[in-house]
XYZ file of N, CA and C in Angstrom:
822
model
N -14.798 -65.753 -9.025
C -14.585 -65.175 -10.261
C -13.824 -63.952 -9.765
N -12.833 -63.560 -10.949
C -12.174 -62.466 -11.054
C -12.158 -61.818 -13.014
N -11.858 -60.542 -12.787
C -11.972 -59.873 -13.608
C -10.716 -59.066 -13.476
N -10.620 -58.014 -14.704
C -9.672 -56.785 -14.298
C -10.293 -55.426 -14.020
N -10.292 -54.447 -13.051
C -10.765 -53.322 -13.038
C -9.874 -52.520 -13.805
N -10.488 -51.628 -14.419
C -9.843 -50.590 -15.678
C -10.825 -49.551 -15.902
N -10.062 -48.377 -15.993
C -10.753 -47.205 -16.293
C -9.736 -45.963 -16.281
N -10.419 -44.670 -16.774
C -9.690 -43.814 -17.016
C -9.735 -42.417 -15.764
N -8.912 -42.481 -14.752
C -8.874 -41.813 -13.556
C -7.676 -40.820 -13.688
N -7.467 -39.485 -13.489
C -6.604 -38.488 -13.222
C -6.177 -38.107 -14.710
N -5.071 -37.255 -14.431
C -4.598 -36.459 -15.398
C -3.160 -35.547 -15.275
N -2.252 -35.767 -16.308
C -0.763 -35.332 -15.482
C -0.649 -33.990 -16.851
N -0.263 -32.986 -16.213
C 0.604 -32.196 -16.941
C 2.204 -32.236 -17.236
N 2.286 -32.325 -18.413
C 3.983 -33.162 -18.663
C 4.803 -31.689 -18.481
N 6.112 -31.507 -18.114
C 6.775 -30.967 -18.262
C 7.185 -30.377 -19.675
N 8.380 -29.714 -19.976
C 8.101 -28.949 -21.186
C 9.068 -29.938 -22.078
N 9.976 -30.744 -21.518
C 10.525 -31.932 -22.316
C 9.701 -32.854 -22.614
N 7.798 -32.711 -23.029
C 7.533 -33.803 -23.267
C 7.702 -34.716 -24.702
N 8.617 -34.239 -25.335
C 9.027 -35.037 -26.703
C 10.011 -36.121 -26.087
N 10.267 -36.051 -24.910
C 10.874 -37.410 -24.609
C 9.667 -38.402 -24.201
N 8.684 -38.226 -24.197
C 7.640 -39.198 -23.562
C 6.983 -39.920 -24.847
N 6.823 -41.624 -24.668
C 6.554 -42.025 -25.893
C 5.220 -42.442 -25.663
N 4.494 -41.566 -26.480
C 2.757 -41.739 -26.176
C 2.067 -43.366 -26.918
N 2.601 -43.250 -28.528
C 2.169 -44.207 -29.303
C 2.851 -45.712 -29.050
N 2.392 -46.318 -30.074
C 2.899 -47.789 -30.610
C 4.044 -47.526 -30.805
N 5.152 -48.696 -30.815
C 5.894 -49.067 -31.969
C 6.187 -49.941 -32.244
N 7.158 -50.588 -32.819
C 7.105 -51.864 -33.516
C 8.326 -52.707 -33.099
N 8.372 -53.705 -32.691
C 9.559 -54.422 -32.308
C 10.285 -55.067 -33.758
N 11.276 -55.959 -33.866
C 11.972 -56.441 -34.677
C 11.222 -57.403 -35.714
N 10.256 -57.859 -35.068
C 9.079 -58.980 -36.127
C 7.903 -57.964 -36.529
N 7.726 -56.692 -36.048
C 6.736 -55.815 -36.695
C 5.474 -55.973 -35.525
N 5.581 -56.413 -34.799
C 4.566 -56.313 -33.357
C 4.308 -55.192 -32.952
N 3.325 -54.901 -32.818
C 3.029 -53.181 -32.140
C 3.140 -53.731 -30.594
N 4.115 -52.587 -30.133
C 4.034 -52.579 -28.501
C 3.876 -51.068 -28.042
N 3.556 -51.377 -26.711
C 3.103 -49.669 -26.079
C 3.722 -50.112 -24.746
N 4.516 -48.741 -24.353
C 4.999 -48.497 -23.274
C 3.934 -48.143 -22.026
N 4.451 -48.772 -20.566
C 3.134 -48.593 -19.675
C 3.916 -47.951 -18.423
N 3.418 -47.667 -17.464
C 4.007 -47.175 -16.093
C 3.712 -48.167 -14.897
N 4.175 -49.020 -14.524
C 4.278 -49.876 -13.344
C 5.006 -49.763 -12.227
N 4.352 -49.917 -11.045
C 5.185 -49.937 -9.773
C 6.292 -50.978 -10.016
N 7.222 -51.013 -9.198
C 8.144 -52.268 -8.965
C 7.718 -53.304 -8.218
N 8.291 -54.382 -8.349
C 7.561 -55.410 -7.397
C 7.910 -55.045 -6.005
N 9.186 -54.375 -5.587
C 9.221 -54.059 -4.414
C 8.500 -53.114 -3.623
N 8.204 -52.069 -4.539
C 6.876 -51.042 -3.846
C 5.603 -51.890 -3.878
N 5.063 -52.773 -4.663
C 4.054 -53.229 -4.374
C 3.842 -54.300 -3.500
N 4.997 -55.037 -3.211
C 5.330 -55.788 -1.540
C 5.040 -54.743 -0.261
N 6.095 -54.107 -0.588
C 6.099 -52.836 0.472
C 5.073 -52.039 1.152
N 3.925 -51.971 0.038
C 3.072 -51.198 -0.041
C 1.330 -52.272 0.219
N 1.869 -53.537 0.061
C 0.564 -54.430 0.071
C -0.447 -54.216 -1.086
N 0.206 -54.140 -2.118
C -0.933 -53.697 -3.122
C -0.770 -54.571 -4.076
N -2.031 -54.910 -4.953
C -2.464 -55.731 -6.060
C -1.891 -55.345 -7.044
N -1.694 -56.014 -8.325
C -0.669 -55.392 -9.325
C -1.540 -54.613 -10.156
N -0.996 -53.542 -10.760
C -1.850 -52.865 -11.685
C -0.447 -52.008 -12.578
N -1.598 -51.615 -13.916
C -0.687 -50.720 -14.796
C -1.016 -49.705 -14.919
N -0.364 -48.397 -15.705
C -0.861 -47.135 -15.761
C -0.422 -46.856 -17.401
N -1.236 -46.328 -18.234
C -0.860 -45.721 -19.536
C -1.762 -44.583 -19.959
N -0.798 -43.873 -20.774
C -1.819 -42.624 -21.172
C -3.013 -43.005 -22.151
N -3.893 -42.031 -21.899
C -5.296 -42.395 -22.300
C -5.920 -41.146 -22.995
N -6.759 -41.486 -23.741
C -7.528 -40.522 -24.503
C -8.258 -39.828 -23.632
N -8.784 -38.198 -23.821
C -10.001 -37.770 -23.240
C -11.158 -38.524 -23.575
N -12.362 -38.171 -22.827
C -13.440 -38.695 -23.210
C -14.065 -38.402 -24.111
N -13.996 -39.073 -25.255
C -14.465 -38.671 -26.704
C -15.913 -37.981 -27.122
N -16.849 -38.280 -25.738
C -18.419 -37.724 -25.638
C -18.101 -36.555 -25.316
N -17.524 -35.922 -24.845
C -16.962 -34.461 -24.354
C -16.565 -33.582 -25.287
N -17.371 -32.938 -25.695
C -16.820 -32.042 -27.108
C -15.782 -30.818 -26.499
N -15.737 -30.568 -25.219
C -14.831 -29.419 -24.864
C -13.466 -29.960 -25.307
N -13.195 -31.424 -25.426
C -11.539 -31.646 -25.546
C -11.282 -30.667 -27.228
N -11.765 -30.363 -27.904
C -11.706 -29.520 -29.324
C -10.732 -30.579 -30.096
N -11.119 -31.558 -30.162
C -10.304 -32.437 -30.898
C -10.997 -32.970 -31.806
N -10.702 -32.929 -32.990
C -11.679 -33.351 -34.423
C -11.370 -34.909 -34.739
N -10.253 -35.007 -33.917
C -10.324 -36.698 -34.438
C -11.111 -37.328 -33.120
N -11.150 -36.728 -32.030
C -12.123 -37.716 -30.867
C -13.286 -37.287 -31.289
N -14.006 -36.017 -31.726
C -15.287 -35.532 -32.210
C -15.799 -36.626 -33.259
N -14.874 -37.116 -34.372
C -15.038 -37.962 -35.469
C -15.131 -39.264 -34.847
N -14.543 -40.119 -33.903
C -14.410 -41.267 -33.080
C -15.891 -41.293 -32.380
N -16.414 -40.277 -31.908
C -17.737 -40.435 -31.207
C -18.919 -40.218 -31.933
N -18.484 -39.591 -32.799
C -19.864 -39.560 -33.917
C -19.921 -40.505 -35.028
N -18.929 -41.291 -35.347
C -18.985 -42.957 -35.749
C -18.146 -43.934 -34.806
N -18.944 -44.015 -33.752
C -17.931 -44.614 -32.665
C -17.982 -46.341 -33.066
N -19.008 -46.745 -33.883
C -19.099 -47.895 -34.014
C -17.864 -48.470 -34.904
N -17.465 -47.694 -35.639
C -16.163 -47.867 -36.487
C -15.193 -47.832 -35.677
N -14.569 -46.859 -34.731
C -13.622 -46.332 -33.927
C -13.305 -47.319 -32.611
N -14.286 -46.780 -31.906
C -14.450 -47.428 -30.344
C -14.618 -48.781 -30.325
N -13.482 -49.523 -29.272
C -13.749 -50.782 -28.818
C -15.231 -51.268 -28.193
N -15.614 -52.319 -28.154
C -16.865 -52.431 -27.652
C -17.453 -52.259 -26.376
N -16.500 -52.462 -25.485
C -16.670 -51.943 -24.154
C -16.995 -50.682 -24.158
N -16.150 -49.520 -24.769
C -16.187 -48.120 -24.675
C -17.356 -47.776 -25.315
N -17.967 -48.391 -26.473
C -19.149 -48.029 -26.506
C -20.519 -47.998 -26.126
N -20.578 -48.935 -25.268
C -21.511 -49.342 -24.161
C -21.218 -48.145 -23.189
N -20.287 -47.762 -22.841
C -19.888 -46.707 -22.065
C -20.559 -45.273 -22.557
N -20.621 -45.190 -23.898
C -21.009 -43.917 -24.706
C -22.524 -43.810 -24.897
N -23.589 -45.019 -24.302
C -24.759 -44.719 -24.815
C -25.383 -44.168 -23.896
N -25.049 -43.174 -23.342
C -26.007 -41.586 -22.748
C -26.452 -40.593 -23.293
N -27.484 -39.717 -23.112
C -27.706 -38.946 -24.192
C -26.811 -37.824 -24.092
N -26.793 -37.271 -25.672
C -25.838 -36.147 -25.898
C -27.273 -34.696 -26.355
N -26.970 -33.787 -25.706
C -27.350 -32.743 -26.617
C -27.374 -32.416 -27.617
N -28.251 -31.529 -28.203
C -28.286 -31.128 -29.545
C -27.117 -30.397 -29.290
N -26.748 -29.683 -28.767
C -25.533 -28.781 -28.186
C -24.261 -29.196 -28.468
N -24.100 -29.916 -27.740
C -22.778 -30.977 -27.752
C -22.696 -31.687 -29.301
N -23.841 -31.956 -29.840
C -23.557 -32.488 -31.112
C -23.339 -31.400 -32.031
N -23.640 -30.406 -31.908
C -23.243 -29.230 -32.887
C -21.660 -29.309 -32.351
N -21.206 -28.915 -31.281
C -19.817 -28.609 -30.798
C -19.129 -30.050 -31.739
N -19.594 -30.952 -31.727
C -18.577 -31.839 -32.087
C -18.277 -31.787 -33.605
N -19.514 -31.502 -34.169
C -19.235 -31.221 -35.664
C -18.616 -29.815 -35.847
N -18.450 -28.781 -34.890
C -17.571 -27.988 -35.113
C -16.100 -28.419 -34.952
N -15.858 -29.184 -34.198
C -14.533 -29.781 -33.601
C -14.394 -30.377 -35.045
N -15.041 -31.236 -35.685
C -14.809 -31.998 -36.949
C -14.148 -31.276 -38.196
N -15.014 -29.822 -38.452
C -14.934 -29.192 -39.364
C -13.916 -28.382 -39.310
N -13.018 -28.062 -37.648
C -12.087 -27.283 -37.505
C -10.747 -27.516 -38.036
N -10.729 -28.900 -38.318
C -9.251 -29.112 -38.957
C -9.317 -30.443 -39.867
N -9.898 -29.911 -41.005
C -10.425 -30.949 -41.766
C -9.011 -31.799 -42.486
N -7.655 -30.985 -42.378
C -6.348 -31.822 -42.921
C -5.747 -32.659 -41.987
N -6.222 -32.252 -40.633
C -5.486 -33.131 -39.695
C -6.242 -34.330 -39.639
N -7.888 -34.059 -39.627
C -8.552 -35.203 -39.678
C -8.487 -36.280 -40.757
N -8.415 -35.727 -42.370
C -7.568 -36.507 -43.187
C -6.346 -37.344 -43.057
N -5.934 -36.864 -42.833
C -4.357 -37.238 -42.511
C -4.728 -38.377 -41.286
N -5.360 -38.120 -40.507
C -5.612 -39.241 -39.941
C -6.377 -40.254 -40.189
N -7.136 -39.860 -41.079
C -8.022 -41.080 -41.823
C -6.943 -41.859 -42.710
N -6.777 -41.244 -43.357
C -5.522 -42.032 -44.345
C -4.624 -42.890 -43.519
N -3.976 -42.717 -42.455
C -2.978 -43.305 -41.772
C -3.842 -44.617 -41.130
N -5.064 -44.490 -40.597
C -5.953 -45.257 -40.251
C -6.330 -46.389 -41.171
N -6.773 -46.060 -41.875
C -6.457 -46.877 -43.459
C -5.815 -47.727 -43.251
N -4.837 -46.992 -43.664
C -3.390 -48.178 -43.914
C -2.890 -48.905 -43.148
N -3.029 -48.651 -41.683
C -2.145 -49.311 -40.715
C -3.331 -50.072 -39.844
N -4.906 -49.763 -40.309
C -5.441 -50.658 -39.382
C -6.342 -51.260 -39.840
N -6.823 -50.735 -41.106
C -8.220 -51.563 -41.993
C -7.674 -52.292 -43.451
N -6.276 -51.818 -43.894
C -5.972 -52.844 -45.089
C -4.351 -53.428 -44.455
N -3.883 -53.016 -43.427
C -2.860 -54.074 -42.960
C -3.038 -55.234 -42.742
N -1.860 -56.319 -42.621
C -2.187 -57.739 -42.351
C -2.001 -57.567 -40.987
N -0.955 -57.122 -40.365
C -0.773 -56.549 -38.752
C -1.321 -55.554 -38.509
N -2.555 -55.561 -37.733
C -3.504 -54.158 -37.560
C -2.760 -53.340 -36.531
N -3.216 -51.976 -36.649
C -2.635 -51.043 -35.295
C -3.869 -51.153 -34.172
N -3.579 -51.777 -33.270
C -4.266 -52.205 -32.076
C -5.594 -51.379 -31.867
N -5.128 -50.154 -31.666
C -5.756 -48.854 -31.352
C -5.475 -47.608 -31.345
N -6.471 -46.725 -31.138
C -6.071 -45.245 -31.454
C -5.371 -44.605 -30.331
N -4.095 -43.983 -30.449
C -3.303 -43.478 -29.404
C -3.176 -41.974 -29.986
N -3.583 -41.106 -29.235
C -2.789 -39.418 -29.683
C -2.281 -38.767 -28.527
N -1.856 -37.798 -28.986
C -0.416 -37.133 -28.221
C -1.222 -36.540 -27.438
N -0.620 -35.783 -26.288
C -1.531 -34.842 -25.296
C -1.962 -33.640 -25.781
N -3.294 -33.077 -25.168
C -3.850 -31.696 -25.651
C -3.593 -30.676 -24.541
N -2.798 -29.659 -24.962
C -2.386 -28.562 -24.438
C -1.612 -29.027 -23.254
N -0.529 -30.038 -23.404
C 0.453 -30.735 -23.003
C -0.249 -31.666 -21.756
N -1.587 -32.064 -21.698
C -1.843 -32.745 -20.901
C -2.590 -33.998 -21.332
N -2.243 -35.041 -20.494
C -2.646 -36.463 -20.875
C -3.599 -37.029 -19.887
N -4.311 -37.992 -20.065
C -5.266 -38.510 -19.127
C -4.654 -40.155 -18.917
N -4.890 -40.508 -17.685
C -4.171 -41.894 -17.131
C -5.406 -42.826 -16.859
N -4.798 -44.300 -17.583
C -5.844 -45.061 -17.717
C -5.155 -46.546 -16.763
N -6.144 -46.969 -15.711
C -5.718 -47.947 -14.905
C -6.041 -49.392 -15.449
N -5.308 -50.083 -14.902
C -5.926 -51.908 -15.071
C -5.274 -52.416 -14.046
N -6.039 -53.221 -13.520
C -5.708 -53.360 -11.623
C -5.966 -54.945 -11.975
N -5.159 -55.761 -11.135
C -5.843 -56.913 -10.602
C -6.845 -56.856 -9.570
N -7.730 -57.980 -9.362
C -8.534 -58.263 -8.582
C -8.289 -59.131 -7.426
N -8.264 -59.237 -6.334
C -8.001 -60.259 -5.454
C -9.053 -61.109 -5.504
N -8.758 -62.538 -5.102
C -9.758 -63.703 -4.858
C -10.526 -63.488 -3.776
N -11.774 -63.631 -4.402
C -13.085 -63.683 -3.333
C -14.046 -64.066 -3.321
N -14.059 -65.553 -2.446
C -15.233 -66.551 -2.381
C -16.565 -66.135 -2.889
N -16.936 -64.658 -2.421
C -18.196 -64.061 -2.756
C -18.560 -63.877 -3.867
N -17.583 -64.226 -4.898
C -17.946 -63.526 -6.526
C -17.619 -64.708 -7.135
N -18.873 -65.021 -7.737
C -18.618 -66.250 -8.085
C -20.099 -66.757 -9.203
N -19.778 -67.646 -9.864
C -20.505 -67.926 -11.126
C -21.175 -69.244 -10.620
N -22.696 -69.354 -10.779
C -23.243 -70.543 -10.258
C -24.638 -70.771 -11.486
N -24.807 -72.137 -11.671
C -25.995 -72.633 -12.501
C -26.961 -71.987 -12.107
N -27.708 -71.692 -13.016
C -29.536 -71.763 -12.693
C -30.213 -72.804 -13.287
N -31.489 -72.995 -12.951
C -32.603 -73.689 -13.666
C -33.146 -73.467 -15.017
N -32.925 -72.333 -15.432
C -33.131 -71.770 -16.587
C -32.290 -72.362 -17.698
N -32.566 -72.454 -18.990
C -31.832 -73.525 -19.862
C -31.868 -72.337 -21.038
N -30.764 -72.191 -21.656
C -30.755 -71.588 -23.047
C -31.541 -72.545 -24.337
N -31.024 -71.686 -25.442
C -31.859 -72.735 -26.566
C -31.022 -74.138 -26.801
N -29.984 -74.637 -26.434
C -29.173 -75.536 -26.740
C -29.641 -76.539 -25.233
N -30.645 -76.157 -24.342
C -30.805 -76.975 -23.382
C -29.895 -77.300 -22.226
N -28.608 -76.044 -22.411
C -27.575 -75.963 -21.117
C -27.906 -75.053 -20.187
N -27.842 -75.189 -18.860
C -28.060 -74.229 -17.835
C -27.265 -73.408 -17.980
N -28.089 -72.043 -17.833
C -27.663 -70.686 -18.170
C -26.688 -70.426 -16.619
N -25.974 -69.363 -16.731
C -24.958 -69.334 -15.413
C -25.595 -67.934 -14.914
N -25.480 -67.535 -13.515
C -25.855 -66.190 -12.490
C -24.465 -65.402 -12.317
N -24.271 -64.596 -12.871
C -22.897 -63.812 -12.418
C -23.118 -62.989 -11.567
N -22.229 -63.463 -10.277
C -22.161 -62.349 -9.236
C -21.199 -62.088 -8.707
N -20.647 -60.973 -9.627
C -19.214 -60.471 -9.925
C -19.231 -59.375 -8.630
N -18.180 -59.490 -8.231
C -17.978 -58.413 -6.682
C -16.804 -57.915 -6.625
N -16.628 -56.486 -6.236
C -15.459 -55.736 -6.026
C -15.167 -55.697 -4.872
N -13.967 -55.835 -4.148
C -13.951 -55.739 -2.617
C -13.198 -54.248 -2.344
N -13.034 -54.084 -1.095
C -12.835 -52.468 -0.485
C -11.313 -52.544 -0.886
N -10.543 -53.728 -0.961
C -8.972 -54.122 -1.042
C -9.127 -53.637 -2.609
N -9.605 -54.076 -3.429
C -9.309 -53.815 -4.801
C -9.472 -52.209 -4.980
N -10.223 -51.638 -4.624
C -10.226 -50.417 -4.784
C -9.292 -49.266 -3.734
N -8.915 -49.755 -2.825
C -7.762 -49.138 -1.625
C -6.783 -49.117 -2.172
N -6.354 -50.710 -3.241
C -4.892 -50.614 -3.862
C -5.014 -49.740 -4.859
N -5.876 -49.410 -5.908
C -5.728 -48.940 -6.885
C -5.615 -47.273 -6.387
N -5.982 -46.900 -5.307
C -6.017 -45.409 -4.809
C -4.667 -45.416 -4.009
N -3.861 -46.358 -3.446
C -2.231 -46.391 -3.139
C -1.606 -46.231 -4.141
N -1.774 -46.814 -4.964
C -1.020 -47.153 -6.419
C -0.794 -45.660 -6.956
N -2.111 -44.974 -6.862
C -2.041 -43.680 -7.848
C -1.451 -42.807 -6.863
N -1.537 -42.522 -5.326
C -0.627 -42.052 -4.511
C 0.715 -42.144 -5.045
N 1.152 -43.348 -4.830
C 2.722 -43.671 -5.236
C 3.213 -42.961 -6.547
N 2.471 -43.506 -7.344
C 2.668 -42.814 -8.759
C 2.709 -41.535 -8.927
N 1.874 -40.634 -8.514
C 1.559 -39.101 -8.478
C 3.016 -38.599 -7.366
N 3.019 -39.258 -6.796
C 4.440 -38.675 -5.985
C 5.817 -38.866 -6.750
N 5.978 -40.219 -7.734
C 6.959 -40.098 -8.550
C 6.938 -39.437 -9.577
N 5.891 -39.426 -10.218
C 5.340 -38.118 -11.396
C 5.914 -36.871 -10.942
N 5.284 -36.148 -9.813
C 5.655 -35.186 -9.377
C 7.219 -34.550 -9.197
N 7.880 -35.615 -8.846
C 9.394 -35.342 -8.821
C 10.003 -35.407 -9.900
N 9.363 -35.621 -10.948
C 9.611 -35.949 -12.716
C 9.252 -34.803 -12.896
N 8.946 -33.638 -12.505
C 8.534 -32.231 -13.021
C 6.958 -32.185 -13.602
N 6.050 -33.549 -13.297
C 4.565 -33.420 -13.829
C 3.690 -32.950 -12.728
N 2.729 -31.929 -13.634
C 1.667 -31.514 -12.844
C 0.367 -32.762 -12.768
N -0.074 -32.993 -11.682
C -0.846 -34.154 -11.587
C -2.168 -33.730 -10.967
N -3.536 -34.138 -11.388
C -4.726 -33.772 -10.920
C -5.752 -35.314 -11.017
N -7.030 -35.194 -9.927
C -7.672 -36.043 -10.072
C -6.994 -37.216 -9.394
N -6.020 -37.293 -8.618
C -5.104 -38.361 -8.054
C -5.667 -38.495 -6.820
N -6.284 -37.925 -6.255
C -6.993 -38.060 -4.664
C -7.449 -39.162 -4.470
N -7.206 -39.995 -3.311
C -7.776 -41.403 -3.123
C -9.372 -41.486 -3.131
N -10.171 -40.494 -2.772
C -11.604 -40.153 -2.493
C -12.264 -40.297 -4.275
N -11.164 -39.553 -4.938
C -11.820 -39.684 -6.351
C -11.601 -40.784 -6.954
N -10.568 -41.330 -6.851
C -10.065 -42.232 -7.412
C -10.959 -43.677 -6.841
N -11.059 -43.835 -5.523
C -11.865 -45.058 -5.419
C -13.335 -44.963 -6.098
N -14.300 -43.471 -6.283
C -15.173 -43.093 -6.596
C -15.230 -43.694 -8.080
N -14.367 -43.068 -8.722
C -14.016 -43.485 -10.300
C -13.929 -45.141 -10.695
N -13.238 -45.326 -9.723
C -12.681 -46.914 -9.956
C -13.862 -48.054 -9.645
N -14.814 -47.343 -8.672
C -15.900 -48.442 -8.303
C -17.082 -48.215 -9.487
N -17.064 -47.250 -10.055
C -17.986 -47.081 -11.336
C -17.485 -47.911 -12.424
N -16.022 -47.861 -12.377
C -15.741 -48.248 -14.335
C -15.627 -49.611 -14.323
N -16.032 -50.860 -13.495
C -16.133 -51.864 -13.814
C -15.452 -52.475 -14.594
N -15.596 -53.869 -14.896
C -14.663 -54.981 -15.238
C -14.171 -54.246 -16.801
N -13.186 -54.850 -16.822
C -12.336 -54.510 -18.114
C -12.076 -55.213 -19.151
N -12.216 -55.396 -20.706
C -11.856 -56.209 -21.637
C -12.075 -57.509 -21.810
N -13.200 -58.236 -20.882
C -13.749 -59.644 -20.889
C -12.726 -60.400 -20.555
N -11.356 -60.235 -19.552
C -10.535 -60.814 -18.904
C -11.479 -61.747 -17.727
N -11.920 -62.945 -18.147
C -12.825 -64.067 -17.172
C -11.492 -64.614 -16.364
N -11.424 -64.439 -15.356
C -10.442 -65.598 -14.283
C -11.181 -65.808 -13.068
N -10.249 -67.029 -13.134
C -10.865 -68.326 -12.054
C -11.939 -68.857 -12.192
N -12.481 -69.431 -11.099
C -13.852 -70.420 -11.445
C -13.294 -71.945 -11.587
N -12.466 -72.272 -12.218
C -11.880 -73.449 -11.935
C -10.480 -73.631 -11.486
N -10.219 -72.705 -10.605
C -8.561 -72.634 -10.025
C -8.013 -73.833 -9.905
N -6.676 -73.387 -10.150
C -5.374 -75.129 -10.008
C -5.326 -74.926 -8.344
N -5.179 -76.155 -8.231
C -4.762 -76.214 -6.634
C -4.032 -77.605 -6.667
N -3.540 -78.127 -5.564
C -2.721 -78.924 -5.225
C -3.684 -79.999 -4.615
N -5.056 -79.842 -4.091
C -6.045 -80.555 -3.789
C -7.018 -80.133 -4.037
N -8.194 -81.140 -4.395
C -9.651 -80.937 -4.618
C -10.579 -80.136 -4.053
N -9.849 -80.247 -2.432
C -10.888 -79.444 -1.566
C -10.632 -77.780 -1.760
N -9.329 -77.182 -2.542
C -8.920 -76.080 -2.650
C -9.227 -75.466 -4.212
N -9.293 -76.201 -5.357
C -9.822 -75.858 -6.604
C -10.333 -76.895 -7.266
N -10.144 -76.531 -8.563
C -10.878 -77.732 -9.533
C -9.689 -78.790 -10.637
N -8.570 -77.989 -10.970
C -7.437 -78.606 -12.108
C -6.308 -79.112 -10.994
N -5.515 -79.759 -11.578
C -4.330 -79.678 -11.070
C -3.055 -78.837 -11.708
N -1.752 -78.889 -11.222
C -0.892 -78.387 -11.930
C -0.567 -78.561 -13.510
N -1.455 -79.576 -14.113
C -1.029 -79.810 -15.137
C -2.410 -79.735 -16.268
N -3.101 -78.919 -15.002
C -4.952 -78.342 -15.705
C -5.788 -79.363 -16.291
N -5.576 -80.583 -15.393
C -6.150 -81.949 -15.371
C -7.333 -81.797 -13.996
N -8.670 -81.758 -14.622
C -9.715 -81.934 -13.596
C -9.118 -83.327 -12.230
N -9.284 -82.831 -11.281
C -9.046 -83.643 -10.422
C -10.058 -84.914 -10.227
N -9.594 -86.046 -10.083
C -10.343 -87.275 -10.260
C -10.383 -87.856 -11.844
N -10.188 -86.884 -12.836
C -10.699 -87.360 -13.993
C -9.380 -87.149 -14.949
N -9.086 -88.486 -15.319
C -7.724 -88.777 -15.954
C -7.911 -87.889 -17.499
N -8.912 -87.916 -18.074
C -9.017 -87.388 -19.686
C -9.844 -86.361 -19.805
N -9.950 -85.224 -18.692
C -10.771 -84.048 -18.801
C -9.238 -82.749 -18.603
N -9.280 -81.999 -19.361
C -8.108 -81.167 -19.153
C -8.888 -79.481 -19.012
N -8.200 -78.495 -18.638
C -9.299 -77.180 -18.879
C -8.169 -76.411 -19.206
N -8.306 -75.627 -20.312
C -7.094 -74.449 -20.738
C -7.994 -73.614 -20.882
N -7.365 -72.233 -19.936
C -7.848 -71.079 -20.349
C -7.844 -70.178 -18.863
N -8.320 -68.671 -18.957
C -8.035 -67.979 -17.722
C -8.452 -68.397 -16.373
N -9.634 -69.349 -16.777
C -10.435 -69.940 -15.531
C -9.719 -70.678 -14.402
N -8.402 -71.111 -15.095
C -7.552 -72.108 -14.166
C -6.732 -71.007 -13.481
N -6.409 -69.485 -13.365
C -5.675 -68.973 -12.808
C -6.052 -68.909 -11.419
N -5.376 -68.693 -10.250
C -5.918 -68.859 -9.184
C -5.625 -67.239 -8.491
N -4.622 -66.445 -9.132
C -4.757 -64.977 -8.993
C -4.761 -64.196 -10.595
N -5.210 -63.049 -10.647
C -5.238 -62.366 -11.671
C -4.469 -61.327 -12.211
N -3.422 -61.161 -11.201
C -2.522 -60.031 -11.946
C -2.947 -58.914 -12.641
N -2.603 -58.746 -13.949
C -3.142 -57.450 -14.486
C -3.183 -57.492 -15.710
N -2.393 -58.655 -16.364
C -2.554 -58.360 -17.894
C -3.425 -59.470 -18.888
N -3.417 -59.384 -19.795
C -4.474 -60.333 -20.546
C -4.083 -62.024 -20.125
N -5.224 -62.398 -19.432
C -4.752 -64.096 -19.285
C -4.782 -64.971 -20.378
N -5.549 -64.697 -21.643
C -4.892 -65.266 -22.780
C -5.100 -64.176 -23.790
N -4.742 -64.747 -25.266
C -5.054 -63.654 -26.427
C -6.210 -63.140 -26.899
N -7.095 -62.389 -25.849
C -7.915 -61.281 -25.875
C -8.020 -60.473 -27.018
């Protein structure tokens, strides 16, 4: 059973030519929102024995009012409206009264900027037919955070099993025993090292790219976005998997499985239209 590891680790300070960096979404000829990402080449992945992963610029932690950003503080205060579900779960820690007051101070400090953002969000997200996928803000003090999204290696010890307890429909429930391997974490750390070297050659200043820090933060981040993979993996033989190359269950001519569960490896991208 595989998922995708993801989290926000590290930051980079951009050189003065930051206007050449595309932070937000662009739209293609069909009006579909697209966003640029950072990725290591296939050659680099092979040379350094890396799993697949990508990086993208990301928001500072909205829960920390020291970002001094009215939009981020508003996002935190009304998180059910703005934050994705997986991020809302991560924001359930207690916040002190001083922190709440600091968030309020951030919000009232720049009402015009917040108002312009609100109008744009309503137009492009609430009422638009093709909706803006998420909030992307430019750098704060010329610094941006980085988010990683990484492949997991296949691991027989990471699995789903049925238990005797049944749900209200009488179907046996699942026991989820999802595991992260040392190679999952080491691969992320090595990718950060290579990315950091390249960014520094381009004039950026990096922080939080140290291997120990990356591994610690990645191990705490957990699975990302509900990308469930594996468990009915494709194989040439029933001894090695569940479905054949046509997604037909081995030995059953009239039963097919369609979904991310048939993928034998997880890469780094959405397995289906999540």
